[in-house]
mmCIF file with all atom_site columns, C-alpha atoms in Angstrom:
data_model
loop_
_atom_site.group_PDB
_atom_site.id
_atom_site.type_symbol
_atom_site.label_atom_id
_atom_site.label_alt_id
_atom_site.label_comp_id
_atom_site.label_asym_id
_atom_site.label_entity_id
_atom_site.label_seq_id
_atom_site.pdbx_PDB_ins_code
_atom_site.Cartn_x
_atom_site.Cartn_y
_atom_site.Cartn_z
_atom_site.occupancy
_atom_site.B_iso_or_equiv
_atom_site.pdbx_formal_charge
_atom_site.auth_seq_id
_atom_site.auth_comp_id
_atom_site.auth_asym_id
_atom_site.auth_atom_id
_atom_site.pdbx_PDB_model_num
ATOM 1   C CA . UNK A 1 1   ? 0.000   0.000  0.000  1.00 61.00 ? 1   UNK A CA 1
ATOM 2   C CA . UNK A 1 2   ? 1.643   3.558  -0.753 1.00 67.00 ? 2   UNK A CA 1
ATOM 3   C CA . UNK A 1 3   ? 1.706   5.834  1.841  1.00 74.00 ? 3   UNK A CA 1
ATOM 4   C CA . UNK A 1 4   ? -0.639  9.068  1.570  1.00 81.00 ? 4   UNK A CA 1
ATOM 5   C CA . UNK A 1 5   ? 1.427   12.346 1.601  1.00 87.00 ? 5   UNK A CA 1
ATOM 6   C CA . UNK A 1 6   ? -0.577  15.340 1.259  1.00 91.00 ? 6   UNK A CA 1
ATOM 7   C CA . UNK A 1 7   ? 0.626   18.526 -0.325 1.00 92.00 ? 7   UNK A CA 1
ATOM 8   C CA . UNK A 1 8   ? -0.125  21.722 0.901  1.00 92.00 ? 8   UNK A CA 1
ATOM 9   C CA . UNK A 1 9   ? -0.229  25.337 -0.539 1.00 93.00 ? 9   UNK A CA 1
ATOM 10  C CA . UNK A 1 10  ? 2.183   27.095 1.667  1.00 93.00 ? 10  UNK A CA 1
ATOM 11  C CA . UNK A 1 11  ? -0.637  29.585 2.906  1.00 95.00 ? 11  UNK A CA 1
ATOM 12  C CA . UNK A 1 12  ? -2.767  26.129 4.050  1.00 93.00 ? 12  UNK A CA 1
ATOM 13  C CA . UNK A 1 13  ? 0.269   24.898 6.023  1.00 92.00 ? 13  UNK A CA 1
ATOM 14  C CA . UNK A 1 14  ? 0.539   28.517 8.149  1.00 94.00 ? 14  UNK A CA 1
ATOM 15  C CA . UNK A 1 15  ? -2.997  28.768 8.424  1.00 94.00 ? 15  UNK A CA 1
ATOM 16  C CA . UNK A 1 16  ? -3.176  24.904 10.025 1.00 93.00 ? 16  UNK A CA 1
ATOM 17  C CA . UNK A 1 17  ? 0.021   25.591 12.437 1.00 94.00 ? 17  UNK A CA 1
ATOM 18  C CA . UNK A 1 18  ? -2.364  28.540 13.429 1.00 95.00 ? 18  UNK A CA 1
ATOM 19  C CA . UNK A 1 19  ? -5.967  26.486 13.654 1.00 94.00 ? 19  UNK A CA 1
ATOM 20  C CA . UNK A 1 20  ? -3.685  24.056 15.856 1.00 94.00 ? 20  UNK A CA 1
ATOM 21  C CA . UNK A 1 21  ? -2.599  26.497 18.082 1.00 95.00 ? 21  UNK A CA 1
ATOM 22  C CA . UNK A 1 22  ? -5.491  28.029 18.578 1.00 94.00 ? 22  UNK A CA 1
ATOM 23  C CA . UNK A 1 23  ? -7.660  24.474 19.201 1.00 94.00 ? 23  UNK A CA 1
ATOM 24  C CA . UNK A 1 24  ? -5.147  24.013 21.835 1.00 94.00 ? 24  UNK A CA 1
ATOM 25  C CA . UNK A 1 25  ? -5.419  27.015 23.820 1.00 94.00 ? 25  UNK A CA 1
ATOM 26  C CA . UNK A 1 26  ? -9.334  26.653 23.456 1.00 93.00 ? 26  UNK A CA 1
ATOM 27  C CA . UNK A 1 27  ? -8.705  23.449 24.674 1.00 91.00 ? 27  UNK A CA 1
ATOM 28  C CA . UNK A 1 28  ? -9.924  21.277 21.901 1.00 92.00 ? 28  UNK A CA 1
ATOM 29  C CA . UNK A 1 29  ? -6.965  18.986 21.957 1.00 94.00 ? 29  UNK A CA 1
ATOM 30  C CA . UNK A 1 30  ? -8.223  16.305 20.112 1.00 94.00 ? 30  UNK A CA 1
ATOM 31  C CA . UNK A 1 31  ? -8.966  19.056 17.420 1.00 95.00 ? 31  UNK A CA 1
ATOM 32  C CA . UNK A 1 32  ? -5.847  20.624 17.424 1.00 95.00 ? 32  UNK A CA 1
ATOM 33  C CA . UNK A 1 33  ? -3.831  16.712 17.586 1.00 96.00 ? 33  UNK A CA 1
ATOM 34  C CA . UNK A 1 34  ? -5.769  15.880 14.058 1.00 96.00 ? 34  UNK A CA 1
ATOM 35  C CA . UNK A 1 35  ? -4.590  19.179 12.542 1.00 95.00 ? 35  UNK A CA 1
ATOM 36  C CA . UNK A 1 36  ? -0.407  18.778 13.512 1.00 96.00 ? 36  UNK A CA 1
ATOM 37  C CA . UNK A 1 37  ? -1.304  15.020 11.791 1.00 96.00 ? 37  UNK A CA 1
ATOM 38  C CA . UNK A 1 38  ? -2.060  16.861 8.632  1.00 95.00 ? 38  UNK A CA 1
ATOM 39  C CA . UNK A 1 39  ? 0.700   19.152 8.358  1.00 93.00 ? 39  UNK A CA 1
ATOM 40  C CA . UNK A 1 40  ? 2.969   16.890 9.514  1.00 94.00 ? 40  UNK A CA 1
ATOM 41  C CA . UNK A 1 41  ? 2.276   14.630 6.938  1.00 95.00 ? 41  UNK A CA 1
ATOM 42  C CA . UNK A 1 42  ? 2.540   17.321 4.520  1.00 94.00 ? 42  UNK A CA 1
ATOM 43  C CA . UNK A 1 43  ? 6.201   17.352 5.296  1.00 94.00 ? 43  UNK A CA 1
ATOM 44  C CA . UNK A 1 44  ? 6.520   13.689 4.449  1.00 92.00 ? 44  UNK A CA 1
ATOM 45  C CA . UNK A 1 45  ? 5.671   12.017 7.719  1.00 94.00 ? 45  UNK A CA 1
ATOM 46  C CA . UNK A 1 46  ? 4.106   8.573  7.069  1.00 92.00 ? 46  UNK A CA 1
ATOM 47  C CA . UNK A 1 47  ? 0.788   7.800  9.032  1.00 92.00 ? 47  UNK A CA 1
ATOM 48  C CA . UNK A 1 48  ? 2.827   5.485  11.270 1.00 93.00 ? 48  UNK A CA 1
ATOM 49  C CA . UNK A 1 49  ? 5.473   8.259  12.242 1.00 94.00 ? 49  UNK A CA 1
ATOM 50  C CA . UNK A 1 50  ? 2.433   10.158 12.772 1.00 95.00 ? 50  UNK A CA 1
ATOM 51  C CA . UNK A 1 51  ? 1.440   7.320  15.342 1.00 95.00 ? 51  UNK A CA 1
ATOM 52  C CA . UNK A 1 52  ? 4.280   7.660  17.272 1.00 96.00 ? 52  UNK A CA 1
ATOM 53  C CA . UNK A 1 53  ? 4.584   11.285 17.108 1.00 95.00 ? 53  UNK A CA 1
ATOM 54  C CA . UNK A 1 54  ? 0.757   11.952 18.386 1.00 95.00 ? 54  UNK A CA 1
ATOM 55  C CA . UNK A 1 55  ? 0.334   8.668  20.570 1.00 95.00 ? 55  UNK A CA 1
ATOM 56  C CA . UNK A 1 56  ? -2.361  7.518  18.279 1.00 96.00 ? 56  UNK A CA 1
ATOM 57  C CA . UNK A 1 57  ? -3.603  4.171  16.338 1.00 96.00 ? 57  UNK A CA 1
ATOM 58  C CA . UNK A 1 58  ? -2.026  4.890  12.879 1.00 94.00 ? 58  UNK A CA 1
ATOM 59  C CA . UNK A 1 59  ? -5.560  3.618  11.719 1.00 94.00 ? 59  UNK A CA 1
ATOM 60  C CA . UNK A 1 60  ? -6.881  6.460  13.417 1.00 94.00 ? 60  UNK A CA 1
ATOM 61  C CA . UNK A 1 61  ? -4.368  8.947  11.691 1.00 95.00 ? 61  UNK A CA 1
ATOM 62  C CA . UNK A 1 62  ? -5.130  7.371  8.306  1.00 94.00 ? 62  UNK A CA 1
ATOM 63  C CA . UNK A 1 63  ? -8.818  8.315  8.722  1.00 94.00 ? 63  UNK A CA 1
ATOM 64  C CA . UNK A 1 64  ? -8.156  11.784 9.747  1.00 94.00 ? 64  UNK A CA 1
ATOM 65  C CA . UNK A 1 65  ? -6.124  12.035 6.504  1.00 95.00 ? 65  UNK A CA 1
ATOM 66  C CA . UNK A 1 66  ? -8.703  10.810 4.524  1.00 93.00 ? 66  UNK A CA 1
ATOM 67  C CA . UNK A 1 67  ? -11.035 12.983 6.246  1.00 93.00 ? 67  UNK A CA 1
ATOM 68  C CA . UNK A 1 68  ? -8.975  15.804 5.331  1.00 94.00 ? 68  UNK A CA 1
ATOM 69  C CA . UNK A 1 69  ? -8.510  15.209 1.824  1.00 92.00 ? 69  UNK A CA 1
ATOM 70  C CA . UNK A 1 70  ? -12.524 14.419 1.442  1.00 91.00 ? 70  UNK A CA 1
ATOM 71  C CA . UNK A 1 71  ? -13.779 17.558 3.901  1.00 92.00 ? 71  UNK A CA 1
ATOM 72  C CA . UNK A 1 72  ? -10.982 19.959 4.296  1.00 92.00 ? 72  UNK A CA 1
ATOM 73  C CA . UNK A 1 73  ? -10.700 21.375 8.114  1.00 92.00 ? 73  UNK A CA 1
ATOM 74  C CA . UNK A 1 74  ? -14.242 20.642 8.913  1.00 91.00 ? 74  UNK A CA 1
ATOM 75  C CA . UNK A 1 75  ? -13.819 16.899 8.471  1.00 91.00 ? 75  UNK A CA 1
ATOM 76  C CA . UNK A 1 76  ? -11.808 17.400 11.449 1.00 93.00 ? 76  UNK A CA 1
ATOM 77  C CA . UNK A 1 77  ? -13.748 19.063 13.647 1.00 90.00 ? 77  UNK A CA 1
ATOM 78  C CA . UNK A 1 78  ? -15.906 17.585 16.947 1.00 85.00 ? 78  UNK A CA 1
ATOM 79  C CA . UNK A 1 79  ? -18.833 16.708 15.910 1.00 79.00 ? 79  UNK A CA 1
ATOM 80  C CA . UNK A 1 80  ? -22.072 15.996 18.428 1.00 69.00 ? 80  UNK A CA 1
ATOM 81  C CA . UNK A 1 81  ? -21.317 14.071 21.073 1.00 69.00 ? 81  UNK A CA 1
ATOM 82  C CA . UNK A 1 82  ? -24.656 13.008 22.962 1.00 72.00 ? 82  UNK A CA 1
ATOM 83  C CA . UNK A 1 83  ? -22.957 11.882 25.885 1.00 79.00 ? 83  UNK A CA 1
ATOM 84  C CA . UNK A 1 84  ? -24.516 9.583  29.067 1.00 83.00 ? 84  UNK A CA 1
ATOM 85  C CA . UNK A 1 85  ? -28.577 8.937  28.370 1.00 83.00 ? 85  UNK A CA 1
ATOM 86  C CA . UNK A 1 86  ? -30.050 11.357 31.500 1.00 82.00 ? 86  UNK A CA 1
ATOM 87  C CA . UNK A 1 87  ? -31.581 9.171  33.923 1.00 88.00 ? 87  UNK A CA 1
ATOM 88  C CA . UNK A 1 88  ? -33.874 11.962 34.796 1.00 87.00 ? 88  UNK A CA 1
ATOM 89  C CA . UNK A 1 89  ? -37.230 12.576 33.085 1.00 90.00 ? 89  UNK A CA 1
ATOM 90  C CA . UNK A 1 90  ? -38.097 16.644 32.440 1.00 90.00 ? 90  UNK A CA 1
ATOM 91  C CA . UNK A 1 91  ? -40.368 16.522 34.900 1.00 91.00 ? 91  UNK A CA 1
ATOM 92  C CA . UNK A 1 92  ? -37.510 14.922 37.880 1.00 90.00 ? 92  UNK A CA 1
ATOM 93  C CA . UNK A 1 93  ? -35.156 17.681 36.452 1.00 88.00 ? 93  UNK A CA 1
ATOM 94  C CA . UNK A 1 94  ? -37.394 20.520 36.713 1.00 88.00 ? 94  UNK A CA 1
ATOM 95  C CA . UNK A 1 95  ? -38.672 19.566 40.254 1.00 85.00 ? 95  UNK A CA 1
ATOM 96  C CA . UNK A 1 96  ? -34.704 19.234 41.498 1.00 84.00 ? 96  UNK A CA 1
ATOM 97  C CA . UNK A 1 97  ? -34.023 22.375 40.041 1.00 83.00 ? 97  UNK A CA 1
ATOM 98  C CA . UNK A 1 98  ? -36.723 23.732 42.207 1.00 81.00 ? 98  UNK A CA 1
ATOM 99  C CA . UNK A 1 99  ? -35.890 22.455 45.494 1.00 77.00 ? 99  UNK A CA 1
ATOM 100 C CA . UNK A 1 100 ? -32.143 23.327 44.908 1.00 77.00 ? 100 UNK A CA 1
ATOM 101 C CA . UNK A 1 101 ? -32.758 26.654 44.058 1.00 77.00 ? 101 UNK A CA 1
ATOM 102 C CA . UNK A 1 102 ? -35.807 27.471 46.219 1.00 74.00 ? 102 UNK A CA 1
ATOM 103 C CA . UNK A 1 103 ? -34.931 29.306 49.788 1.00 72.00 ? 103 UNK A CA 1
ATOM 104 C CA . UNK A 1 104 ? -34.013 26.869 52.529 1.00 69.00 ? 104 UNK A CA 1
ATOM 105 C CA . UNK A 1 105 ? -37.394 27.850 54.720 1.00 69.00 ? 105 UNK A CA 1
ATOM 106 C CA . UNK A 1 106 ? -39.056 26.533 52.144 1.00 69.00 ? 106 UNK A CA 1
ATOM 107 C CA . UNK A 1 107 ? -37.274 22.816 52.067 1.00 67.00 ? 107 UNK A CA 1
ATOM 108 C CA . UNK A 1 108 ? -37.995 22.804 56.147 1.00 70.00 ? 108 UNK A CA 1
ATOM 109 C CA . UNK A 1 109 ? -35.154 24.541 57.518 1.00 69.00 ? 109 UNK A CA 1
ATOM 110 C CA . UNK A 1 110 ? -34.707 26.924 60.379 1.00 69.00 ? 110 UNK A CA 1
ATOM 111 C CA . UNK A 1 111 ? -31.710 28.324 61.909 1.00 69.00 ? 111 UNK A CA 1
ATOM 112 C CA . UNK A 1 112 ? -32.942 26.692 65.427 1.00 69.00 ? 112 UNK A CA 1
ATOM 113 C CA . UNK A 1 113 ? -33.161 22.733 64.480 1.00 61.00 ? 113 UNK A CA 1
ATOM 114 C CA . UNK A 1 114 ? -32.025 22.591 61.246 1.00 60.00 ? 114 UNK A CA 1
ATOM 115 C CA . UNK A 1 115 ? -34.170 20.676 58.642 1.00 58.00 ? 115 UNK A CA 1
ATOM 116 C CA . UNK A 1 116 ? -37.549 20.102 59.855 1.00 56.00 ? 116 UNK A CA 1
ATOM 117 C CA . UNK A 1 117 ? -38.650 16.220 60.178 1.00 55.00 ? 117 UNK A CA 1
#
């Protein structure tokens, strides 16, 4: 299998050194990780240097490659994460919400005894 080496207009390479650094301080590390794959490998960097370089699955620096090449930047940005199913309904949410926001006389306490029983 040949390698994939992407070429870069020297303007693209600046402006992805920049997008990196910026990702990073915004925190988006994973972001700003799939970004130094791509111009790294613009300087001739195979996806397995690019492994050991970034602590990543070479796999998963092939795909961000081929992202790149088929999106551009975008196909390297987060996309929607859903996260953790809530095990809340609306309802259990708005009602906790409520009684953690209300003022403590109202959830039964006093300054005397505490919470009331």
């Amino acid at each position: 299998m040949l390698p994939r080496l992407l070429r870069l207009h020297p303007q693209t390479y600046r402006r992805l050194i920049r997008l990196s650094k910026e990702a990073e301080q915004e925190g988006a590390y994973r972001v700003a990780k799939r970004l130094q794959a791509v111009f790294l490998n613009s300087e001739g960097r195979t996806s397995g240097d690019l492994a050991r370089i970034l602590k990543a699955p070479r796999s998963k620096v092939s795909a961000w490659l081929a992202r790149y090449q088929a999106h551009g930047v975008e196909g390297l940005l987060e996309g929607y994460r859903s996260g953790r199913p809530a095990r809340l309904t609306e309802a259990q949410h708005a009602a906790s919400v409520t009684s953690l926001t209300a003022a403590p006389w109202l959830m039964g306490w006093t300054r005397e005894s505490g919470p009331r029983p």
